């Protein structure tokens, strides 16, 4: 096997939609890119369709691919997460030398990344689990990139990633997140927040459509308007596009011909599982994942529609609610619920960072999520400012700016949740986020009663508000308190 005259600065393994777009992005930015895919047809298609984008070195075997890379070799894997990724890692590692860098750009589970990083480190290789957000469009034109792994690998890899990442205010949307699984953990929570963000937008749509009686085209206009204020974000922008789309076949709004069942098998579910392990209440993300699960429970839904009693329902006009005021209330409820979801997501990242010793800086995330990724939003600037003001803030909701926002939003939020309940419209994230908010600000929670119950049936003991120690009531005896 001959070594090519010109070597590649970076290689991409896996040339489905994400890998080929990322390879093109590197090539368009002046890098020579080695490309390899298990089935050579994808490699051939990339070269024939987009070979003019820049310098590619197509390889038909892993050995050819490795030989095409300059040292230290840098290879990005963009294949299906799970066993496929392990198979490719093994192939690459067997052909690489100490000091070479393997980057997994897929949506890997962070615990897999921790395991893989340790395995590769024991072989003298650098392993970088990098979350890449922005879908196929982002991969081609500038994604947000969240690389973990050894800090020293970022010295060699960072400039390359910075050259292809999205840029906001002159700042590339990529930074070293932390050791081993940090990058994939942060990407997972990013996706969890994305689930919540999409669900709150869905709930707002549902209210405007079925409570305010607006058409999809009218609602699209409302979202366009909202996109010029606090809610300015990619997801609000594309929502207006989806709602304006008319189905060519039927002439109906596209939204009305799309089956209302959404999948929830990937990173959203992982986020909630990880949050449960860490004991962090990510209620917004959790409800969003469950809302998708319920949407897909087709047979249960079919059995329930029109048969489960709804009780006495009202309409907006029966409740004497002004439509324009209601639309503004819904905007505020959306914003408040979204704030809760982000605050909870950042809480989870903080907890994960502490658990695994990653030292993740939340300001970095608020900075790199401003561009390229699906949850890019204007208000991430505010989140960064909040952490600039106080990096140790207990919750984003307690930042002075966001507290001020909440003061403006909370009355509308309550009105919307009450109204939705009276109309019989589901608002799982709006309502659970409000309950979370009220729980956070409650002086006393019913957990005291739960502790009393636990002590009663299981002698689990309780702590007192007025002195140190653990106590137990002798419930089946004379009911005196003893110190445990
Ligand atoms: P897919 O996730 O659909 O994976 C297809 C690629 O995996 C093909 O190149 C395929 O090769 C390769 N592959 C498989 Br499957 N098994 C393999 C094996 N045992 N050995 C070698 N290669 C194997 O591609 P994608 O949608 O481009 O996504 C790539 C990664 O990026 C995934 O981890 C995904 O979760 C992540 N991601 C995707 C998006 C998105 O919007 N799609 C966004 C962010 C992250 P073949 O051609 O020979 O079958």
Short mmCIF file of C-alpha atoms and ligand atoms in Angstrom, two decimals:
data_model
loop_
_atom_site.label_atom_id
_atom_site.label_comp_id
_atom_site.label_asym_id
_atom_site.label_seq_id
_atom_site.Cartn_x
_atom_site.Cartn_y
_atom_site.Cartn_z
CA UNK A 1 0.00 0.00 0.00
CA UNK A 2 1.45 3.34 -1.02
CA UNK A 3 1.24 6.47 1.14
CA UNK A 4 -0.51 9.36 -0.60
CA UNK A 5 1.74 12.33 -1.47
CA UNK A 6 -0.48 14.73 0.37
CA UNK A 7 -1.65 13.75 3.85
CA UNK A 8 -4.99 14.65 5.44
CA UNK A 9 -5.30 16.81 8.56
CA UNK A 10 -8.47 14.99 9.51
CA UNK A 11 -10.35 11.85 8.56
CA UNK A 12 -14.04 10.99 8.72
CA UNK A 13 -15.29 7.40 9.09
CA UNK A 14 -18.97 6.93 8.34
CA UNK A 15 -20.35 8.86 5.40
CA UNK A 16 -24.09 8.81 5.93
CA UNK A 17 -25.75 12.23 6.14
CA UNK A 18 -23.83 13.56 9.16
CA UNK A 19 -20.39 12.22 8.25
CA UNK A 20 -20.45 13.29 4.61
CA UNK A 21 -21.66 16.78 5.50
CA UNK A 22 -19.02 17.16 8.19
CA UNK A 23 -16.32 15.93 5.77
CA UNK A 24 -17.50 18.51 3.22
CA UNK A 25 -17.43 21.21 5.89
CA UNK A 26 -13.78 20.39 6.69
CA UNK A 27 -12.91 20.33 2.99
CA UNK A 28 -14.66 23.64 2.31
CA UNK A 29 -12.62 25.16 5.10
CA UNK A 30 -9.35 24.30 3.42
CA UNK A 31 -8.47 21.01 5.09
CA UNK A 32 -7.51 17.84 3.30
CA UNK A 33 -9.97 15.18 4.48
CA UNK A 34 -9.54 11.42 4.35
CA UNK A 35 -12.90 9.70 4.02
CA UNK A 36 -13.92 6.09 4.59
CA UNK A 37 -17.21 4.23 4.82
CA UNK A 38 -17.88 0.51 5.35
CA UNK A 39 -19.85 0.38 2.10
CA UNK A 40 -17.73 2.03 -0.57
CA UNK A 41 -20.83 3.22 -2.42
CA UNK A 42 -21.20 6.09 0.07
CA UNK A 43 -17.54 7.10 -0.35
CA UNK A 44 -17.95 7.03 -4.15
CA UNK A 45 -21.16 9.10 -3.94
CA UNK A 46 -19.48 11.74 -1.77
CA UNK A 47 -16.58 12.11 -4.18
CA UNK A 48 -18.70 12.11 -7.33
CA UNK A 49 -21.33 14.51 -5.97
CA UNK A 50 -19.22 16.83 -3.86
CA UNK A 51 -15.58 16.14 -4.74
CA UNK A 52 -15.32 19.76 -5.88
CA UNK A 53 -15.96 21.03 -2.36
CA UNK A 54 -12.26 20.64 -1.58
CA UNK A 55 -9.44 18.12 -1.06
CA UNK A 56 -10.63 14.61 -0.23
CA UNK A 57 -8.60 11.42 -0.01
CA UNK A 58 -11.11 8.59 -0.49
CA UNK A 59 -10.09 5.29 1.13
CA UNK A 60 -11.57 1.88 0.47
CA UNK A 61 -10.02 0.17 3.50
CA UNK A 62 -9.28 1.28 7.05
CA UNK A 63 -5.56 0.72 6.36
CA UNK A 64 -5.66 3.09 3.38
CA UNK A 65 -7.57 5.58 5.51
CA UNK A 66 -4.99 5.45 8.31
CA UNK A 67 -2.12 5.80 5.85
CA UNK A 68 -3.70 8.97 4.48
CA UNK A 69 -3.65 10.82 7.83
CA UNK A 70 -0.88 13.11 9.05
CA UNK A 71 0.40 12.55 12.60
CA UNK A 72 -0.90 12.70 15.20
CA UNK A 73 -3.71 11.06 13.29
CA UNK A 74 -7.15 12.51 13.88
CA UNK A 75 -10.14 10.43 12.86
CA UNK A 76 -13.77 11.37 13.49
CA UNK A 77 -16.27 8.52 13.68
CA UNK A 78 -19.77 9.38 12.44
CA UNK A 79 -21.52 6.01 12.49
CA UNK A 80 -24.54 4.67 14.30
CA UNK A 81 -24.14 4.89 18.10
CA UNK A 82 -23.66 1.62 20.00
CA UNK A 83 -22.03 -1.58 18.65
CA UNK A 84 -21.22 0.02 15.25
CA UNK A 85 -19.16 2.68 17.02
CA UNK A 86 -17.33 0.04 19.09
CA UNK A 87 -16.56 -1.94 15.92
CA UNK A 88 -15.07 1.11 14.19
CA UNK A 89 -13.10 2.15 17.31
CA UNK A 90 -11.51 -1.32 17.44
CA UNK A 91 -10.58 -1.17 13.74
CA UNK A 92 -9.03 2.27 14.09
CA UNK A 93 -7.22 1.54 17.35
CA UNK A 94 -5.66 -1.61 15.89
CA UNK A 95 -4.22 0.41 13.03
CA UNK A 96 -3.18 3.54 14.96
CA UNK A 97 -0.12 4.50 17.01
CA UNK A 98 0.17 6.01 20.50
CA UNK A 99 -0.68 9.72 20.52
CA UNK A 100 -3.24 9.40 17.71
CA UNK A 101 -6.73 10.78 18.36
CA UNK A 102 -10.05 9.02 17.82
CA UNK A 103 -13.06 11.31 17.97
CA UNK A 104 -16.55 9.87 18.29
CA UNK A 105 -18.91 12.50 16.87
CA UNK A 106 -22.02 10.31 17.16
CA UNK A 107 -24.68 10.49 19.85
CA UNK A 108 -22.97 8.04 22.21
CA UNK A 109 -24.18 7.36 25.74
CA UNK A 110 -21.72 9.13 28.02
CA UNK A 111 -21.05 6.01 30.10
CA UNK A 112 -19.94 4.25 26.88
CA UNK A 113 -17.64 7.20 26.24
CA UNK A 114 -16.14 6.93 29.74
CA UNK A 115 -15.48 3.23 29.13
CA UNK A 116 -14.03 3.79 25.65
CA UNK A 117 -11.80 6.63 26.80
CA UNK A 118 -10.29 4.41 29.52
CA UNK A 119 -9.76 1.56 27.04
CA UNK A 120 -8.07 3.81 24.50
CA UNK A 121 -5.96 5.56 27.17
CA UNK A 122 -4.63 2.15 28.21
CA UNK A 123 -3.44 1.73 24.60
CA UNK A 124 -1.82 5.16 24.52
CA UNK A 125 -4.52 6.63 22.27
CA UNK A 126 -6.55 9.78 22.87
CA UNK A 127 -10.28 9.28 22.76
CA UNK A 128 -12.54 12.29 22.40
CA UNK A 129 -16.29 11.88 22.77
CA UNK A 130 -17.65 14.92 20.97
CA UNK A 131 -21.33 15.88 20.95
CA UNK A 132 -22.22 17.48 17.63
CA UNK A 133 -25.46 19.40 17.38
CA UNK A 134 -27.25 21.03 14.50
CA UNK A 135 -28.40 18.06 12.44
CA UNK A 136 -27.31 17.64 8.84
CA UNK A 137 -27.52 21.36 8.09
CA UNK A 138 -25.29 22.16 11.05
CA UNK A 139 -22.76 19.48 10.11
CA UNK A 140 -22.40 21.09 6.68
CA UNK A 141 -22.50 24.77 7.55
CA UNK A 142 -21.35 24.98 11.16
CA UNK A 143 -22.48 22.87 14.11
CA UNK A 144 -22.07 23.43 17.84
CA UNK A 145 -19.42 20.95 18.99
CA UNK A 146 -18.97 19.66 22.54
CA UNK A 147 -15.72 17.69 22.73
CA UNK A 148 -14.70 15.84 25.89
CA UNK A 149 -11.64 13.66 26.41
CA UNK A 150 -8.09 14.57 27.44
CA UNK A 151 -7.40 18.31 27.53
CA UNK A 152 -4.13 17.86 25.61
CA UNK A 153 -5.96 16.35 22.64
CA UNK A 154 -7.84 19.65 22.30
CA UNK A 155 -4.55 21.44 21.58
CA UNK A 156 -4.22 19.48 18.35
CA UNK A 157 -7.91 19.10 17.61
CA UNK A 158 -9.32 22.44 18.77
CA UNK A 159 -8.20 24.63 15.85
CA UNK A 160 -9.61 22.11 13.36
CA UNK A 161 -12.97 21.96 15.12
CA UNK A 162 -13.04 25.74 15.53
CA UNK A 163 -12.61 26.12 11.77
CA UNK A 164 -15.81 24.19 11.02
CA UNK A 165 -18.03 25.16 13.98
CA UNK A 166 -20.74 27.82 13.88
CA UNK A 167 -19.51 31.28 14.89
CA UNK A 168 -21.48 33.82 16.97
CA UNK A 169 -20.10 37.30 17.66
CA UNK A 170 -16.71 36.07 16.40
CA UNK A 171 -16.68 33.17 18.90
CA UNK A 172 -16.65 29.60 17.53
CA UNK A 173 -19.32 27.36 19.03
CA UNK A 174 -16.87 24.77 20.32
CA UNK A 175 -14.74 24.40 23.43
CA UNK A 176 -13.18 21.62 25.45
CA UNK A 177 -15.98 20.57 27.82
CA UNK A 178 -14.07 18.32 30.22
CA UNK A 179 -12.51 14.85 30.58
CA UNK A 180 -13.79 11.52 29.21
CA UNK A 181 -17.64 11.51 28.97
CA UNK A 182 -18.20 15.24 29.67
CA UNK A 183 -18.85 16.18 26.03
CA UNK A 184 -21.39 13.46 25.39
CA UNK A 185 -23.08 14.06 28.76
CA UNK A 186 -23.51 17.74 27.96
CA UNK A 187 -24.79 16.91 24.46
CA UNK A 188 -27.27 14.47 25.99
CA UNK A 189 -28.66 17.13 28.34
CA UNK A 190 -28.68 19.62 25.44
CA UNK A 191 -30.94 17.18 23.61
CA UNK A 192 -33.09 16.76 26.74
CA UNK A 193 -33.56 20.51 26.90
CA UNK A 194 -34.42 20.37 23.19
CA UNK A 195 -37.21 17.88 24.00
CA UNK A 196 -38.64 20.27 26.63
CA UNK A 197 -38.27 23.30 24.37
CA UNK A 198 -40.15 21.54 21.55
CA UNK A 199 -42.88 20.35 23.91
CA UNK A 200 -43.55 23.82 25.38
CA UNK A 201 -43.81 25.19 21.86
CA UNK A 202 -46.24 22.33 21.12
CA UNK A 203 -48.33 23.19 24.16
CA UNK A 204 -48.49 26.84 23.13
CA UNK A 205 -49.58 25.79 19.63
CA UNK A 206 -52.26 23.49 21.08
CA UNK A 207 -53.70 26.33 23.19
CA UNK A 208 -53.69 28.85 20.35
CA UNK A 209 -55.31 26.33 18.06
CA UNK A 210 -57.91 24.70 20.30
CA UNK A 211 -58.51 27.31 23.01
CA UNK A 212 -58.13 30.51 20.97
CA UNK A 213 -59.45 28.86 17.78
CA UNK A 214 -56.70 30.18 15.53
CA UNK A 215 -55.69 28.58 12.22
CA UNK A 216 -52.18 27.16 11.69
CA UNK A 217 -51.41 30.09 9.35
CA UNK A 218 -52.50 32.60 12.01
CA UNK A 219 -50.45 30.78 14.65
CA UNK A 220 -47.43 30.84 12.32
CA UNK A 221 -47.72 34.64 12.29
CA UNK A 222 -47.88 34.70 16.10
CA UNK A 223 -44.68 32.62 16.27
CA UNK A 224 -42.99 34.93 13.77
CA UNK A 225 -43.81 37.84 16.01
CA UNK A 226 -42.64 35.98 19.12
CA UNK A 227 -39.37 35.27 17.35
CA UNK A 228 -38.51 38.95 17.44
CA UNK A 229 -38.60 39.13 21.26
CA UNK A 230 -37.42 37.15 24.31
CA UNK A 231 -38.28 33.87 22.60
CA UNK A 232 -36.03 34.54 19.58
CA UNK A 233 -34.70 31.06 18.77
CA UNK A 234 -34.21 28.52 16.01
CA UNK A 235 -37.05 26.31 17.26
CA UNK A 236 -39.58 29.18 17.30
CA UNK A 237 -38.40 30.20 13.82
CA UNK A 238 -38.86 26.73 12.31
CA UNK A 239 -42.20 26.30 14.09
CA UNK A 240 -43.55 29.23 12.07
CA UNK A 241 -42.26 27.56 8.90
CA UNK A 242 -43.85 24.19 9.72
CA UNK A 243 -47.19 25.83 10.58
CA UNK A 244 -47.26 27.81 7.33
CA UNK A 245 -46.67 24.75 5.20
CA UNK A 246 -49.63 23.56 3.13
CA UNK A 247 -49.91 19.90 2.08
CA UNK A 248 -49.60 19.77 -1.70
CA UNK A 249 -51.81 16.69 -1.98
CA UNK A 250 -54.81 17.76 0.10
CA UNK A 251 -54.46 21.53 0.30
CA UNK A 252 -54.76 21.25 4.10
CA UNK A 253 -52.24 22.68 6.55
CA UNK A 254 -49.36 20.16 6.68
CA UNK A 255 -49.67 19.97 10.48
CA UNK A 256 -53.13 18.40 10.06
CA UNK A 257 -51.92 15.52 7.90
CA UNK A 258 -48.94 14.59 10.09
CA UNK A 259 -49.59 11.67 12.50
CA UNK A 260 -49.45 13.07 16.04
CA UNK A 261 -47.09 10.45 17.50
CA UNK A 262 -43.47 11.37 18.30
CA UNK A 263 -40.51 9.08 19.06
CA UNK A 264 -38.57 9.26 22.33
CA UNK A 265 -36.01 6.49 22.25
CA UNK A 266 -32.74 8.39 22.25
CA UNK A 267 -31.02 11.12 24.17
CA UNK A 268 -34.18 12.53 25.80
CA UNK A 269 -34.80 9.24 27.54
CA UNK A 270 -31.12 8.95 28.51
CA UNK A 271 -31.26 12.44 30.02
CA UNK A 272 -34.15 11.50 32.27
CA UNK A 273 -32.55 8.19 33.29
CA UNK A 274 -29.31 9.96 34.16
CA UNK A 275 -31.22 12.66 36.06
CA UNK A 276 -32.98 9.99 38.12
CA UNK A 277 -29.59 8.44 38.99
CA UNK A 278 -28.26 11.86 39.98
CA UNK A 279 -31.45 12.76 41.89
CA UNK A 280 -31.98 15.95 39.89
CA UNK A 281 -35.60 16.92 39.12
CA UNK A 282 -35.67 17.60 35.39
CA UNK A 283 -39.45 17.71 35.37
CA UNK A 284 -39.70 19.70 32.12
CA UNK A 285 -37.56 17.23 30.19
CA UNK A 286 -39.22 14.26 31.90
CA UNK A 287 -42.73 15.44 31.06
CA UNK A 288 -41.63 16.14 27.49
CA UNK A 289 -40.31 12.58 27.09
CA UNK A 290 -43.48 11.15 28.66
CA UNK A 291 -45.65 13.38 26.45
CA UNK A 292 -43.98 11.82 23.41
CA UNK A 293 -44.47 8.33 24.88
CA UNK A 294 -48.16 9.08 25.43
CA UNK A 295 -48.51 10.45 21.90
CA UNK A 296 -47.28 7.08 20.62
CA UNK A 297 -49.63 5.03 22.85
CA UNK A 298 -51.99 4.71 19.90
CA UNK A 299 -54.32 1.96 21.07
CA UNK A 300 -54.81 3.49 24.54
CA UNK A 301 -55.54 6.85 22.98
CA UNK A 302 -58.01 5.34 20.52
CA UNK A 303 -59.81 3.60 23.37
CA UNK A 304 -59.94 6.80 25.45
CA UNK A 305 -60.94 9.43 22.88
CA UNK A 306 -64.62 10.29 23.29
CA UNK A 307 -65.07 7.79 26.11
CA UNK A 308 -63.16 9.12 29.13
CA UNK A 309 -65.40 11.62 30.95
CA UNK A 310 -64.08 15.16 30.64
CA UNK A 311 -66.25 16.78 33.30
CA UNK A 312 -67.68 20.21 32.73
CA UNK A 313 -65.57 22.09 30.21
CA UNK A 314 -65.61 25.76 29.27
CA UNK A 315 -64.59 27.86 26.32
CA UNK A 316 -62.45 30.97 26.41
CA UNK A 317 -65.45 33.21 25.82
CA UNK A 318 -67.46 31.47 28.54
CA UNK A 319 -64.56 32.20 30.87
CA UNK A 320 -64.60 35.83 29.73
CA UNK A 321 -61.01 35.65 28.52
CA UNK A 322 -59.95 38.15 25.87
CA UNK A 323 -58.28 36.37 22.95
CA UNK A 324 -55.44 38.85 22.45
CA UNK A 325 -54.67 38.83 26.18
CA UNK A 326 -54.76 35.03 26.15
CA UNK A 327 -52.22 34.88 23.29
CA UNK A 328 -49.85 37.11 25.28
CA UNK A 329 -50.41 34.99 28.41
CA UNK A 330 -49.51 31.87 26.42
CA UNK A 331 -46.29 33.53 25.22
CA UNK A 332 -45.37 34.28 28.81
CA UNK A 333 -46.27 30.78 30.01
CA UNK A 334 -44.09 29.33 27.25
CA UNK A 335 -41.18 31.56 28.23
CA UNK A 336 -41.51 30.75 31.96
CA UNK A 337 -41.74 26.99 31.33
CA UNK A 338 -38.76 27.16 29.00
CA UNK A 339 -36.74 28.96 31.67
CA UNK A 340 -37.54 26.19 34.13
CA UNK A 341 -36.44 23.51 31.64
CA UNK A 342 -33.10 25.26 31.03
CA UNK A 343 -32.56 25.85 34.75
CA UNK A 344 -33.17 22.16 35.40
CA UNK A 345 -30.89 21.08 32.54
CA UNK A 346 -28.08 23.25 33.87
CA UNK A 347 -28.70 21.75 37.35
CA UNK A 348 -28.23 18.30 35.85
CA UNK A 349 -25.00 19.29 34.13
CA UNK A 350 -23.69 20.73 37.39
CA UNK A 351 -24.59 17.52 39.23
CA UNK A 352 -23.03 15.31 36.52
CA UNK A 353 -19.91 17.43 36.52
CA UNK A 354 -19.60 17.05 40.31
CA UNK A 355 -20.31 13.33 40.22
CA UNK A 356 -17.67 12.61 37.58
CA UNK A 357 -15.18 15.37 38.44
CA UNK A 358 -15.46 17.04 35.02
CA UNK A 359 -15.32 20.67 36.09
CA UNK A 360 -17.72 21.76 33.33
CA UNK A 361 -18.09 25.54 33.12
CA UNK A 362 -21.77 26.39 32.48
CA UNK A 363 -20.71 29.70 30.87
CA UNK A 364 -19.00 27.73 28.11
CA UNK A 365 -22.25 25.93 27.31
CA UNK A 366 -24.31 29.11 27.24
CA UNK A 367 -21.67 30.48 24.85
CA UNK A 368 -21.34 27.57 22.43
CA UNK A 369 -25.06 26.79 22.32
CA UNK A 370 -25.77 30.23 20.86
CA UNK A 371 -25.02 29.02 17.35
CA UNK A 372 -25.16 25.87 15.23
CA UNK A 373 -27.27 23.79 17.58
CA UNK A 374 -30.99 23.13 17.69
CA UNK A 375 -31.58 25.00 20.96
CA UNK A 376 -29.75 28.12 19.83
CA UNK A 377 -31.60 31.07 21.30
CA UNK A 378 -31.09 34.68 22.10
CA UNK A 379 -31.70 34.15 25.77
CA UNK A 380 -28.55 32.00 26.11
CA UNK A 381 -26.73 35.35 26.32
CA UNK A 382 -28.74 36.01 29.48
CA UNK A 383 -27.79 32.61 30.88
CA UNK A 384 -24.13 33.36 30.26
CA UNK A 385 -24.50 36.72 31.99
CA UNK A 386 -26.18 34.99 34.94
CA UNK A 387 -23.21 32.64 35.37
CA UNK A 388 -20.78 35.52 34.79
CA UNK A 389 -22.45 37.37 37.67
CA UNK A 390 -22.46 34.35 39.96
CA UNK A 391 -20.91 31.08 38.75
CA UNK A 392 -22.24 29.37 41.89
CA UNK A 393 -25.86 30.58 41.55
CA UNK A 394 -28.08 27.93 43.22
CA UNK A 395 -30.51 27.88 40.30
CA UNK A 396 -30.72 29.99 37.16
CA UNK A 397 -34.18 30.98 38.38
CA UNK A 398 -32.51 32.77 41.30
CA UNK A 399 -30.36 34.97 39.08
CA UNK A 400 -31.57 38.59 39.54
CA UNK A 401 -32.38 39.01 35.84
CA UNK A 402 -34.41 35.80 35.63
CA UNK A 403 -36.13 36.53 38.95
CA UNK A 404 -37.23 39.83 37.41
CA UNK A 405 -38.48 37.98 34.32
CA UNK A 406 -40.42 35.54 36.48
CA UNK A 407 -42.08 38.42 38.33
CA UNK A 408 -43.40 39.55 34.94
CA UNK A 409 -44.40 36.07 33.77
CA UNK A 410 -45.85 34.22 36.71
CA UNK A 411 -49.38 35.67 36.75
CA UNK A 412 -49.86 34.90 33.06
CA UNK A 413 -48.42 31.44 33.60
CA UNK A 414 -50.93 30.68 36.36
CA UNK A 415 -53.83 32.00 34.25
CA UNK A 416 -52.84 29.79 31.31
CA UNK A 417 -52.55 26.63 33.42
CA UNK A 418 -55.94 27.34 35.05
CA UNK A 419 -57.52 28.10 31.70
CA UNK A 420 -56.09 24.98 30.03
CA UNK A 421 -57.45 22.87 32.89
CA UNK A 422 -60.90 24.42 32.55
CA UNK A 423 -60.85 23.80 28.80
CA UNK A 424 -59.58 20.24 29.22
CA UNK A 425 -56.43 20.84 27.16
CA UNK A 426 -53.23 19.03 28.22
CA UNK A 427 -50.27 21.20 29.21
CA UNK A 428 -47.92 18.73 30.92
CA UNK A 429 -44.78 20.88 30.82
CA UNK A 430 -46.50 24.23 31.46
CA UNK A 431 -48.26 22.82 34.53
CA UNK A 432 -45.48 20.63 35.95
CA UNK A 433 -42.98 23.48 35.51
CA UNK A 434 -45.29 25.76 37.47
CA UNK A 435 -45.55 23.12 40.22
CA UNK A 436 -41.76 22.82 40.24
CA UNK A 437 -41.47 26.61 40.52
CA UNK A 438 -44.00 26.71 43.36
CA UNK A 439 -42.26 23.80 45.11
CA UNK A 440 -38.95 25.62 44.91
CA UNK A 441 -40.41 28.73 46.51
CA UNK A 442 -42.46 26.91 49.17
CA UNK A 443 -41.37 27.39 52.74
CA UNK A 444 -42.80 23.99 53.74
CA UNK A 445 -43.19 20.95 51.51
CA UNK A 446 -45.27 17.86 52.27
CA UNK A 447 -42.00 15.90 52.51
CA UNK A 448 -42.34 16.31 56.29
CA UNK A 449 -45.47 14.18 56.14
CA UNK A 450 -43.70 11.64 53.92
CA UNK A 451 -40.92 11.38 56.50
CA UNK A 452 -43.54 10.83 59.21
CA UNK A 453 -45.17 8.06 57.14
CA UNK A 454 -41.79 6.45 56.46
CA UNK A 455 -40.96 6.49 60.13
CA UNK A 456 -44.37 4.95 60.91
CA UNK A 457 -44.18 1.98 58.55
CA UNK A 458 -40.45 1.42 58.31
CA UNK A 459 -38.77 3.12 61.29
CA UNK A 460 -36.82 5.17 58.74
CA UNK A 461 -36.40 8.01 61.29
CA UNK A 462 -36.70 11.75 60.66
CA UNK A 463 -34.71 14.89 61.44
CA UNK A 464 -36.17 17.74 63.49
CA UNK A 465 -36.23 21.42 62.58
CA UNK A 466 -35.12 22.44 66.07
CA UNK A 467 -32.20 20.14 66.94
CA UNK A 468 -29.54 17.89 65.40
CA UNK A 469 -29.86 14.12 65.15
CA UNK A 470 -32.25 11.46 63.85
CA UNK A 471 -35.43 10.54 65.68
CA UNK A 472 -38.06 7.83 65.74
CA UNK A 473 -41.51 7.62 67.30
CA UNK A 474 -42.33 4.30 68.96
CA UNK A 475 -45.53 4.09 66.93
CA UNK A 476 -46.68 0.68 68.12
CA UNK A 477 -45.74 1.40 71.73
CA UNK A 478 -46.36 4.48 73.82
CA UNK A 479 -45.60 6.87 70.90
CA UNK A 480 -42.76 8.60 72.64
CA UNK A 481 -39.87 9.95 70.59
CA UNK A 482 -36.46 8.35 70.88
CA UNK A 483 -33.16 9.47 69.39
CA UNK A 484 -32.06 6.95 66.78
P1 LIG B 1 -26.55 6.72 10.95
O1 LIG B 1 -26.70 6.85 12.41
O2 LIG B 1 -27.75 6.41 10.14
O3 LIG B 1 -25.46 5.57 10.68
C1 LIG B 1 -25.13 5.18 9.36
C2 LIG B 1 -23.64 5.03 9.23
O4 LIG B 1 -23.15 4.05 10.17
C3 LIG B 1 -23.25 4.54 7.85
O5 LIG B 1 -22.06 5.17 7.48
C4 LIG B 1 -23.05 3.04 8.09
O6 LIG B 1 -22.20 2.43 7.15
C5 LIG B 1 -22.38 3.10 9.43
N1 LIG B 1 -22.30 1.79 10.11
C6 LIG B 1 -23.26 1.04 10.67
BR1 LIG B 1 -25.03 1.43 10.66
N2 LIG B 1 -22.80 -0.09 11.22
C7 LIG B 1 -21.48 -0.07 11.00
C8 LIG B 1 -20.43 -0.96 11.34
N3 LIG B 1 -20.67 -2.08 12.05
N4 LIG B 1 -19.19 -0.64 10.94
C9 LIG B 1 -18.94 0.48 10.24
N5 LIG B 1 -19.89 1.39 9.91
C10 LIG B 1 -21.14 1.11 10.28
O7 LIG B 1 -25.82 8.02 10.35
P2 LIG B 1 -26.11 9.57 10.62
O8 LIG B 1 -27.56 9.88 10.69
O9 LIG B 1 -25.24 10.27 9.64
O10 LIG B 1 -25.53 9.80 12.09
C11 LIG B 1 -24.16 9.52 12.43
C12 LIG B 1 -23.98 9.72 13.93
O11 LIG B 1 -24.25 11.09 14.23
C13 LIG B 1 -24.94 8.91 14.79
O12 LIG B 1 -24.28 8.51 15.98
C14 LIG B 1 -26.04 9.88 15.13
O13 LIG B 1 -26.68 9.57 16.35
C15 LIG B 1 -25.25 11.18 15.23
N6 LIG B 1 -26.03 12.39 15.00
C16 LIG B 1 -26.97 12.45 14.03
C17 LIG B 1 -27.68 13.62 13.82
C18 LIG B 1 -28.69 13.71 12.72
O14 LIG B 1 -29.37 14.76 12.64
N7 LIG B 1 -28.84 12.69 11.87
C19 LIG B 1 -27.43 14.73 14.61
C20 LIG B 1 -26.45 14.67 15.57
C21 LIG B 1 -25.75 13.48 15.76
P3 LIG B 1 -22.85 1.74 5.84
O15 LIG B 1 -23.04 2.85 4.88
O16 LIG B 1 -21.79 0.79 5.42
O17 LIG B 1 -24.10 1.08 6.27
#
